[in-house]
CSV table of C-alpha atoms and ligand atoms in Angstrom, one decimal:
chain,number,residue,atom,x,y,z
A,1,MET,CA,97.2,-18.0,299.3
A,2,GLU,CA,93.7,-16.9,298.3
A,3,VAL,CA,90.9,-17.8,300.6
A,4,ASN,CA,87.3,-16.9,300.0
A,5,THR,CA,86.4,-15.6,303.4
A,6,GLU,CA,82.7,-15.3,302.5
A,7,ASN,CA,82.3,-19.1,302.6
A,8,ILE,CA,84.1,-19.6,305.9
A,9,VAL,CA,82.0,-20.6,308.9
A,10,ARG,CA,83.0,-18.3,311.7
A,11,GLN,CA,82.1,-20.6,314.5
A,12,PHE,CA,80.5,-24.0,315.0
A,13,LEU,CA,77.0,-23.8,316.3
A,14,TYR,CA,75.3,-26.4,318.6
A,15,GLY,CA,71.6,-25.9,319.3
A,16,GLY,CA,71.9,-22.4,317.8
A,17,GLU,CA,74.7,-21.4,320.2
A,18,PRO,CA,78.5,-21.4,319.8
A,19,ILE,CA,79.8,-24.9,320.6
A,20,GLY,CA,82.4,-23.3,322.9
A,21,LYS,CA,79.5,-22.8,325.5
A,22,GLN,CA,79.7,-26.6,326.1
A,23,PHE,CA,83.3,-26.3,327.3
A,24,PRO,CA,83.6,-24.8,330.8
A,25,ALA,CA,87.4,-24.6,330.8
A,26,LEU,CA,87.3,-22.2,327.9
A,27,HIS,CA,85.4,-19.7,330.0
A,28,GLN,CA,88.2,-18.3,332.0
A,29,SER,CA,90.7,-15.5,331.7
A,30,VAL,CA,94.5,-15.9,331.5
A,31,TYR,CA,96.5,-12.8,332.6
A,32,GLY,CA,93.2,-10.9,332.4
A,33,LYS,CA,92.5,-11.9,328.8
A,34,PRO,CA,89.9,-14.4,327.6
A,35,LEU,CA,91.5,-17.8,327.1
A,36,VAL,CA,92.1,-18.7,323.5
A,37,TYR,CA,93.1,-22.4,323.4
A,38,PHE,CA,95.1,-23.5,320.3
A,39,ASP,CA,96.9,-26.4,321.9
A,40,ASN,CA,94.4,-29.1,320.9
A,41,ALA,CA,96.8,-31.5,319.3
A,42,ALA,CA,98.4,-31.9,322.8
A,43,THR,CA,95.0,-32.3,324.4
A,44,THR,CA,91.5,-31.0,323.9
A,45,GLN,CA,89.2,-29.4,326.4
A,46,LYS,CA,86.2,-31.5,327.6
A,47,PRO,CA,82.5,-30.8,327.0
A,48,TYR,CA,79.9,-30.8,329.8
A,49,SER,CA,78.7,-34.2,328.5
A,50,VAL,CA,82.0,-35.8,329.2
A,51,ILE,CA,82.5,-34.0,332.5
A,52,HIS,CA,79.0,-34.9,333.7
A,53,ALA,CA,79.6,-38.5,332.6
A,54,ILE,CA,82.8,-38.7,334.8
A,55,SER,CA,80.9,-37.2,337.8
A,56,ASP,CA,78.0,-39.6,337.2
A,57,TYR,CA,80.3,-42.6,337.0
A,58,TYR,CA,81.8,-41.9,340.5
A,59,SER,CA,78.4,-40.8,341.9
A,60,THR,CA,76.4,-43.8,340.7
A,61,ILE,CA,78.4,-46.7,339.2
A,62,ASN,CA,81.9,-46.8,340.7
A,63,SER,CA,82.8,-50.5,341.0
A,64,ASN,CA,85.2,-53.0,339.6
A,65,ILE,CA,84.2,-54.7,336.4
A,66,HIS,CA,83.9,-58.3,335.1
A,67,ARG,CA,84.4,-60.0,338.5
A,68,GLY,CA,81.4,-59.1,340.6
A,69,VAL,CA,77.8,-60.4,340.7
A,70,HIS,CA,76.6,-57.4,342.6
A,71,HIS,CA,74.5,-54.7,341.1
A,72,LEU,CA,77.1,-52.0,340.8
A,73,SER,CA,79.7,-54.3,339.3
A,74,GLN,CA,77.1,-55.4,336.7
A,75,LYS,CA,76.3,-51.8,336.0
A,76,ALA,CA,80.0,-50.9,335.6
A,77,THR,CA,80.6,-53.9,333.4
A,78,ASP,CA,77.6,-53.2,331.2
A,79,ALA,CA,78.7,-49.5,330.8
A,80,TYR,CA,82.2,-50.6,330.0
A,81,GLU,CA,81.1,-52.9,327.2
A,82,VAL,CA,78.5,-50.5,325.9
A,83,SER,CA,81.4,-48.0,325.5
A,84,ARG,CA,83.5,-50.6,323.7
A,85,ASN,CA,80.6,-51.1,321.3
A,86,ALA,CA,80.3,-47.4,320.7
A,87,VAL,CA,84.0,-47.2,319.9
A,88,ALA,CA,83.7,-50.2,317.5
A,89,ALA,CA,80.9,-48.4,315.7
A,90,PHE,CA,82.8,-45.1,315.6
A,91,ILE,CA,85.7,-46.7,313.8
A,92,ASN,CA,83.6,-49.2,311.9
A,93,SER,CA,85.3,-52.2,313.4
A,94,ARG,CA,83.8,-55.6,312.4
A,95,SER,CA,83.5,-56.6,316.0
A,96,SER,CA,84.0,-55.1,319.5
A,97,SER,CA,86.4,-57.9,320.3
A,98,GLU,CA,88.9,-56.1,318.0
A,99,VAL,CA,88.7,-53.0,320.3
A,100,ILE,CA,91.1,-53.0,323.2
A,101,PHE,CA,91.1,-50.3,325.9
A,102,THR,CA,94.6,-49.0,326.5
A,103,LYS,CA,96.2,-46.0,328.3
A,104,GLY,CA,96.5,-44.1,325.0
A,105,THR,CA,98.2,-44.1,321.6
A,106,THR,CA,101.6,-44.6,323.1
A,107,ASP,CA,100.4,-47.6,325.1
A,108,GLY,CA,98.8,-49.2,322.0
A,109,ILE,CA,101.9,-48.8,319.8
A,110,ASN,CA,104.1,-50.2,322.6
A,111,LEU,CA,101.8,-53.2,322.9
A,112,ILE,CA,102.0,-54.1,319.2
A,113,ALA,CA,105.7,-53.4,319.0
A,114,ASP,CA,106.2,-55.8,321.9
A,115,VAL,CA,103.9,-58.7,321.0
A,116,TYR,CA,104.4,-58.5,317.2
A,117,GLY,CA,108.1,-58.2,317.6
A,118,SER,CA,108.2,-61.5,319.6
A,119,TYR,CA,105.9,-63.2,317.2
A,120,ALA,CA,107.3,-62.2,313.8
A,121,VAL,CA,110.6,-60.3,313.9
A,122,LYS,CA,114.0,-62.0,313.5
A,123,GLU,CA,117.5,-60.8,313.1
A,124,GLY,CA,118.0,-59.0,309.8
A,125,ASP,CA,114.3,-58.1,309.4
A,126,SER,CA,113.1,-54.5,309.1
A,127,VAL,CA,110.4,-52.2,310.3
A,128,ILE,CA,109.3,-49.2,308.3
A,129,ILE,CA,108.2,-45.9,309.9
A,130,SER,CA,108.1,-42.4,308.3
A,131,ALA,CA,110.1,-39.3,308.7
A,132,MET,CA,107.3,-37.4,310.4
A,133,GLU,CA,106.5,-39.8,313.3
A,134,HIS,CA,105.8,-38.8,316.8
A,135,HIS,CA,108.4,-40.2,319.2
A,136,SER,CA,105.8,-42.7,320.4
A,137,ASN,CA,105.8,-44.2,316.9
A,138,ILE,CA,109.6,-44.2,316.7
A,139,VAL,CA,111.0,-45.3,320.1
A,140,PRO,CA,108.8,-48.5,320.6
A,141,TRP,CA,110.0,-49.8,317.2
A,142,GLN,CA,113.7,-48.9,318.0
A,143,ILE,CA,113.4,-50.9,321.2
A,144,MET,CA,111.8,-53.8,319.3
A,145,CYS,CA,114.5,-53.7,316.6
A,146,GLU,CA,117.2,-53.7,319.2
A,147,LYS,CA,115.7,-56.6,321.0
A,148,HIS,CA,115.3,-58.7,317.8
A,149,GLY,CA,118.3,-57.5,315.8
A,150,ALA,CA,116.1,-55.8,313.2
A,151,VAL,CA,116.7,-52.6,311.2
A,152,LEU,CA,114.5,-49.5,311.4
A,153,LYS,CA,113.9,-47.9,308.0
A,154,VAL,CA,112.3,-44.5,307.4
A,155,ILE,CA,110.1,-43.3,304.5
A,156,PRO,CA,111.6,-39.9,303.6
A,157,MET,CA,109.6,-36.8,303.0
A,158,ASN,CA,109.9,-33.7,300.8
A,159,GLU,CA,110.1,-30.0,301.9
A,160,ASN,CA,106.4,-29.7,302.0
A,161,GLY,CA,106.1,-32.5,304.5
A,162,GLU,CA,104.8,-35.1,302.1
A,163,LEU,CA,106.0,-38.7,302.1
A,164,LEU,CA,107.9,-39.9,299.1
A,165,MET,CA,105.7,-42.8,298.1
A,166,ASP,CA,108.1,-44.0,295.3
A,167,GLU,CA,110.8,-44.4,297.9
A,168,PHE,CA,108.4,-46.3,300.1
A,169,GLU,CA,107.5,-48.7,297.3
A,170,ARG,CA,111.2,-49.3,296.7
A,171,MET,CA,111.8,-50.0,300.4
A,172,LEU,CA,109.3,-52.8,300.5
A,173,ASP,CA,110.9,-56.3,300.4
A,174,GLU,CA,110.4,-59.7,302.0
A,175,ARG,CA,112.4,-58.6,305.1
A,176,VAL,CA,109.9,-55.8,306.0
A,177,LYS,CA,107.8,-57.3,308.8
A,178,ILE,CA,105.6,-54.3,309.7
A,179,VAL,CA,104.9,-50.7,308.6
A,180,ALA,CA,103.9,-48.1,311.2
A,181,VAL,CA,102.8,-44.6,310.1
A,182,THR,CA,100.9,-41.7,311.3
A,183,TYR,CA,97.6,-40.8,309.7
A,184,ILE,CA,98.0,-37.1,310.3
A,185,SER,CA,101.2,-35.5,311.5
A,186,ASN,CA,100.9,-33.6,314.8
A,187,THR,CA,103.6,-31.1,313.7
A,188,LEU,CA,103.1,-30.7,310.0
A,189,GLY,CA,99.4,-31.4,309.8
A,190,THR,CA,100.0,-33.6,306.7
A,191,ILE,CA,97.3,-36.1,306.0
A,192,ASN,CA,99.2,-39.1,304.8
A,193,PRO,CA,97.9,-41.4,302.0
A,194,VAL,CA,97.5,-44.2,304.5
A,195,LYS,CA,95.1,-46.2,302.4
A,196,ARG,CA,97.7,-46.4,299.6
A,197,ILE,CA,100.4,-47.2,302.1
A,198,ILE,CA,98.3,-50.1,303.4
A,199,GLU,CA,97.6,-51.4,299.9
A,200,LEU,CA,101.3,-51.4,299.0
A,201,ALA,CA,102.3,-53.0,302.3
A,202,HIS,CA,99.7,-55.7,301.9
A,203,ALA,CA,100.8,-56.4,298.4
A,204,ASN,CA,104.2,-57.1,300.0
A,205,GLY,CA,102.5,-59.3,302.6
A,206,THR,CA,103.3,-56.8,305.4
A,207,PRO,CA,100.8,-55.7,308.1
A,208,VAL,CA,100.4,-52.0,308.9
A,209,LEU,CA,99.8,-50.0,312.1
A,210,ILE,CA,98.2,-46.6,311.8
A,211,ASP,CA,98.9,-44.0,314.5
A,212,ALA,CA,95.5,-42.2,314.5
A,213,ALA,CA,96.2,-40.0,317.5
A,214,GLN,CA,95.6,-36.9,315.3
A,215,ALA,CA,93.0,-38.4,313.0
A,216,VAL,CA,89.9,-39.6,314.8
A,217,GLN,CA,89.0,-36.1,316.0
A,218,HIS,CA,89.5,-34.5,312.6
A,219,VAL,CA,88.5,-37.0,309.9
A,220,ALA,CA,86.2,-40.0,309.6
A,221,VAL,CA,88.2,-43.2,310.3
A,222,ASP,CA,86.9,-46.5,309.0
A,223,VAL,CA,89.2,-49.4,309.8
A,224,GLN,CA,87.5,-51.8,307.4
A,225,ASP,CA,87.8,-49.3,304.5
A,226,LEU,CA,91.4,-48.6,305.4
A,227,ASP,CA,92.0,-52.3,305.9
A,228,CYS,CA,94.7,-51.5,308.5
A,229,ASP,CA,95.9,-54.3,310.7
A,230,PHE,CA,96.3,-52.1,313.8
A,231,LEU,CA,95.2,-48.6,314.7
A,232,ALA,CA,95.8,-46.6,317.9
A,233,PHE,CA,94.4,-43.4,319.3
A,234,SER,CA,93.9,-41.5,322.6
A,235,GLY,CA,90.7,-40.4,324.3
A,236,HIS,CA,92.1,-37.1,325.6
A,237,LYS,CA,92.8,-35.7,322.1
A,238,MET,CA,89.2,-36.3,321.1
A,239,TYR,CA,87.3,-34.4,323.9
A,240,GLY,CA,87.5,-37.5,326.2
A,241,PRO,CA,89.3,-38.3,329.4
A,242,THR,CA,93.0,-38.7,329.9
A,243,GLY,CA,94.7,-42.0,330.4
A,244,ILE,CA,92.3,-44.0,328.1
A,245,GLY,CA,92.9,-45.0,324.5
A,246,ILE,CA,92.1,-47.6,322.0
A,247,LEU,CA,94.0,-50.2,320.1
A,248,TYR,CA,92.2,-51.6,317.2
A,249,GLY,CA,93.6,-54.9,315.9
A,250,LYS,CA,92.2,-57.3,313.3
A,251,GLU,CA,90.9,-60.4,315.1
A,252,GLU,CA,93.1,-62.7,313.0
A,253,TRP,CA,96.2,-60.9,314.3
A,254,LEU,CA,95.1,-60.5,317.9
A,255,GLU,CA,94.1,-64.2,318.1
A,256,LYS,CA,97.5,-65.4,317.1
A,257,LEU,CA,99.8,-62.8,318.7
A,258,PRO,CA,101.0,-63.6,322.3
A,259,PRO,CA,99.6,-61.7,325.3
A,260,TYR,CA,101.3,-58.4,326.4
A,261,GLN,CA,100.9,-58.2,330.2
A,262,GLY,CA,99.8,-61.0,332.5
A,263,GLY,CA,97.4,-60.6,335.4
A,264,GLY,CA,93.7,-60.5,336.3
A,265,ASP,CA,91.0,-60.4,333.6
A,266,MET,CA,93.3,-61.6,330.8
A,267,ILE,CA,93.0,-65.3,331.9
A,268,LYS,CA,90.4,-68.0,331.7
A,269,THR,CA,92.1,-70.5,334.1
A,270,VAL,CA,95.4,-70.3,336.1
A,271,THR,CA,97.3,-73.2,337.7
A,272,PHE,CA,100.9,-73.3,338.8
A,273,THR,CA,101.7,-75.4,335.7
A,274,GLY,CA,100.1,-73.1,333.2
A,275,THR,CA,97.5,-70.5,332.2
A,276,GLU,CA,94.8,-70.4,329.6
A,277,TYR,CA,94.4,-66.9,328.3
A,278,ASN,CA,91.1,-65.2,328.0
A,279,GLU,CA,89.3,-64.5,324.7
A,280,LEU,CA,89.5,-61.2,322.9
A,281,PRO,CA,89.5,-58.4,323.8
A,282,PHE,CA,90.2,-59.3,327.4
A,283,LYS,CA,93.4,-61.2,326.5
A,284,TYR,CA,95.0,-57.7,326.2
A,285,GLU,CA,93.4,-56.0,329.2
A,286,ALA,CA,95.3,-57.3,332.2
A,287,GLY,CA,94.5,-55.9,335.6
A,288,THR,CA,91.9,-53.3,336.7
A,289,PRO,CA,91.6,-50.9,333.7
A,290,HIS,CA,90.8,-47.2,333.7
A,291,ILE,CA,87.1,-48.0,334.1
A,292,GLU,CA,85.9,-44.4,334.4
A,293,GLY,CA,87.9,-43.4,331.4
A,294,ALA,CA,86.7,-46.3,329.3
A,295,ILE,CA,83.0,-45.8,330.2
A,296,THR,CA,83.1,-42.0,329.7
A,297,LEU,CA,85.0,-42.3,326.4
A,298,LYS,CA,81.6,-43.1,325.0
A,299,SER,CA,80.4,-39.6,325.8
A,300,ALA,CA,83.3,-38.2,323.7
A,301,VAL,CA,82.5,-40.6,320.8
A,302,ASP,CA,78.8,-39.5,321.1
A,303,PHE,CA,79.8,-35.9,321.1
A,304,ILE,CA,81.8,-36.2,317.9
A,305,THR,CA,79.2,-38.4,316.3
A,306,GLU,CA,76.4,-36.0,317.1
A,307,LEU,CA,78.2,-33.0,315.6
A,308,GLY,CA,79.2,-35.2,312.6
A,309,VAL,CA,82.9,-35.8,312.0
A,310,ASN,CA,82.6,-34.7,308.4
A,311,GLU,CA,81.0,-31.4,309.5
A,312,ILE,CA,83.9,-30.9,312.1
A,313,ALA,CA,86.4,-31.7,309.3
A,314,ALA,CA,84.9,-29.1,307.0
A,315,PHE,CA,84.7,-26.5,309.7
A,316,GLU,CA,88.3,-27.0,310.9
A,317,ASN,CA,89.5,-27.0,307.4
A,318,GLY,CA,88.0,-23.5,307.1
A,319,LEU,CA,89.9,-22.4,310.2
A,320,LEU,CA,93.2,-23.9,308.8
A,321,GLN,CA,92.8,-22.2,305.4
A,322,TYR,CA,92.0,-18.9,307.0
A,323,ALA,CA,94.8,-19.0,309.5
A,324,THR,CA,97.2,-20.1,306.8
A,325,SER,CA,96.2,-17.3,304.4
A,326,LEU,CA,96.8,-14.6,307.1
A,327,VAL,CA,100.0,-16.1,308.4
A,328,THR,CA,101.4,-16.1,304.8
A,329,GLU,CA,101.0,-12.3,304.7
A,330,ILE,CA,103.3,-11.8,307.7
A,331,PRO,CA,106.9,-11.2,306.6
A,332,GLY,CA,109.6,-13.4,308.3
A,333,ILE,CA,107.3,-16.4,309.0
A,334,ASP,CA,107.8,-19.8,307.4
A,335,ILE,CA,105.0,-22.4,307.6
A,336,ILE,CA,106.5,-25.7,308.4
A,337,GLY,CA,104.4,-28.3,306.6
A,338,THR,CA,102.8,-27.2,303.4
A,339,ALA,CA,101.4,-30.5,302.2
A,340,LYS,CA,98.4,-30.4,299.8
A,341,ALA,CA,96.3,-32.4,302.2
A,342,LYS,CA,96.4,-31.1,305.8
A,343,ALA,CA,94.3,-31.1,308.9
A,344,GLY,CA,94.5,-30.0,312.5
A,345,ALA,CA,97.8,-28.3,312.9
A,346,LEU,CA,99.6,-25.2,311.6
A,347,SER,CA,103.3,-24.9,312.6
A,348,LEU,CA,105.2,-21.7,312.2
A,349,SER,CA,108.8,-20.7,312.3
A,350,VAL,CA,109.6,-17.0,312.9
A,351,LYS,CA,112.9,-16.0,311.5
A,352,GLY,CA,115.5,-15.0,314.1
A,353,VAL,CA,113.2,-15.7,317.0
A,354,HIS,CA,113.1,-18.7,319.3
A,355,PRO,CA,109.6,-20.3,319.3
A,356,TYR,CA,109.6,-20.4,323.1
A,357,ASP,CA,109.8,-16.6,323.3
A,358,VAL,CA,106.9,-16.3,320.9
A,359,GLY,CA,104.9,-18.8,323.0
A,360,VAL,CA,105.6,-16.9,326.3
A,361,LEU,CA,104.4,-13.6,324.9
A,362,LEU,CA,101.3,-15.2,323.3
A,363,ASP,CA,100.5,-16.8,326.7
A,364,LYS,CA,100.6,-13.3,328.3
A,365,MET,CA,98.0,-12.3,325.8
A,366,GLY,CA,95.8,-15.3,326.8
A,367,ILE,CA,96.7,-17.5,323.9
A,368,ALA,CA,97.7,-21.1,324.5
A,369,VAL,CA,99.9,-22.5,321.7
A,370,ARG,CA,102.6,-25.2,321.9
A,371,THR,CA,106.2,-24.4,321.2
A,372,GLY,CA,109.1,-26.8,320.7
A,373,HIS,CA,109.7,-30.0,318.8
A,374,HIS,CA,106.2,-31.5,319.6
A,375,CYS,CA,107.8,-34.9,320.2
A,376,THR,CA,109.0,-35.0,316.6
A,377,GLN,CA,112.7,-34.2,316.9
A,378,PRO,CA,113.6,-35.8,313.6
A,379,VAL,CA,111.2,-33.4,311.9
A,380,MET,CA,113.0,-30.4,313.5
A,381,ASP,CA,116.3,-31.8,312.4
A,382,TYR,CA,115.0,-32.2,308.8
A,383,TYR,CA,114.1,-28.5,308.7
A,384,CYS,CA,117.1,-27.4,310.8
A,385,ILE,CA,115.0,-25.5,313.3
A,386,PRO,CA,114.9,-25.8,317.1
A,387,GLY,CA,111.1,-26.0,317.2
A,388,THR,CA,107.9,-24.4,315.9
A,389,VAL,CA,105.0,-22.4,317.3
A,390,ARG,CA,102.1,-24.7,316.7
A,391,LEU,CA,98.4,-23.8,316.6
A,392,SER,CA,96.2,-26.8,316.5
A,393,PHE,CA,92.4,-26.6,316.1
A,394,ALA,CA,89.3,-28.0,317.6
A,395,VAL,CA,85.7,-27.6,316.9
A,396,TYR,CA,85.3,-24.8,319.5
A,397,ASN,CA,87.9,-22.5,317.9
A,398,THR,CA,86.6,-19.5,315.9
A,399,ILE,CA,87.6,-17.1,313.2
A,400,GLU,CA,87.6,-14.3,315.7
A,401,GLU,CA,90.2,-16.2,317.8
A,402,ILE,CA,92.4,-16.5,314.7
A,403,ASP,CA,92.1,-12.8,314.0
A,404,TYR,CA,93.2,-12.2,317.6
A,405,PHE,CA,96.0,-14.6,317.3
A,406,ILE,CA,97.3,-12.9,314.2
A,407,SER,CA,97.3,-9.4,315.7
A,408,SER,CA,98.9,-10.9,318.9
A,409,LEU,CA,101.5,-12.7,316.9
A,410,LYS,CA,102.4,-9.5,315.0
A,411,ARG,CA,102.7,-7.7,318.4
A,412,ALA,CA,105.0,-10.5,319.8
A,413,ILE,CA,107.2,-10.4,316.7
A,414,ASN,CA,107.6,-6.6,317.0
A,415,MET,CA,108.6,-6.9,320.6
A,416,LEU,CA,111.2,-9.7,319.8
A,417,VAL,CA,112.8,-8.6,316.5
B,501,LIG,C1,100.7,-38.3,316.1
B,501,LIG,C2,100.8,-38.7,317.6
B,501,LIG,N1,101.1,-39.9,317.9
B,501,LIG,C3,101.1,-40.3,319.2
B,501,LIG,C4,100.9,-39.4,320.2
B,501,LIG,C5,101.0,-39.9,321.6
B,501,LIG,O1,99.7,-39.8,322.2
B,501,LIG,P1,99.5,-40.1,323.8
B,501,LIG,O2,100.5,-39.2,324.5
B,501,LIG,O3,98.1,-39.7,324.1
B,501,LIG,O4,99.8,-41.6,324.0
B,501,LIG,C6,100.6,-38.1,319.9
B,501,LIG,C7,100.5,-37.1,321.0
B,501,LIG,O5,100.6,-35.9,320.8
B,501,LIG,C8,100.6,-37.7,318.6
B,501,LIG,O6,100.3,-36.5,318.2
């Protein structure tokens, strides 16, 4: 693979300085070597702006939301809703009432699988997912199918890790009640043609949920342009806090679907004979939420917006192309996932070597990669491998780090083969 290295940006600058300076966790040594962090698909490091926002929250705002008249409660409530508005703008949602705070992608998918299942799915119906889904976009649908007697169908993929769209079209019929697919595969890096998937599903009268856990930090996501019905993502993979995520849902759906959990905040009135549910988005936010996470998610959104998601995408694409071209030159390595459209992740399989052993040796050289099935066991089964060594990129990674990774990988392979 030919890559023109002259045009590749070696590092992302912020205020004339490497963006990595904004991330304190990167400034440490591991086994005496400077940390090189390539495990960003699992979770990203946090910039000072997010870390300071968390500290500020507990130092100046900490209070429960929506229920208090006192000053701090008002402040917390305002900040919580300001953050919701920022997220709505970030994904171009029509209204912030379509933006629900969740624990993360997994939580959002489980919510829809549960409430949509009760609302729309009957015995003999089907649900379509794809061959490259994360377990959190498989298991909730399996549970839902089991509960309602429905069948789970899977869009197949080819060797490159691209979905077979003709097969998908053939699978669509009147029994398909929902389609749930990942925007970008966390293992293969494939960017799926989600807009086309949504168009085809809608032509069949079927709503679509998009798993955007690996998308919002790498590409611009516009829910109105996509026309998706539901979309879920996690704060911690986009430079934000852990334990907070977003479920976007079209108002028309969220209005008619039943509530998920019952409790405080999701009600208007309660008597022993019945309950009137709260309006959107509160209907789906029962109990005291992760207030600090929700409020400080705004700092992560602001961080990405300030850098420019398209600029991040172009820069990371350079990293991916560069790493891919160098890895291709190493004998005995297969790249798992060679789709034409890719972002974020580069998965490798080293012939005759278990990925775990490579990961352990790289760790001793200060490099954090993830090894294993990456919560996509069916993908491993498809390629008949136990796992991969996965590098996944963030805006603070550099070309120098990739050079160091390549020389370290060669050393590791020499030790193991
Ligand atoms: C594609 C994809 N979907 C869903 C998830 C689950 O995200 P979370 O664990 O934050 O809920 C992940 C996490 O790696 C993922 O990569």
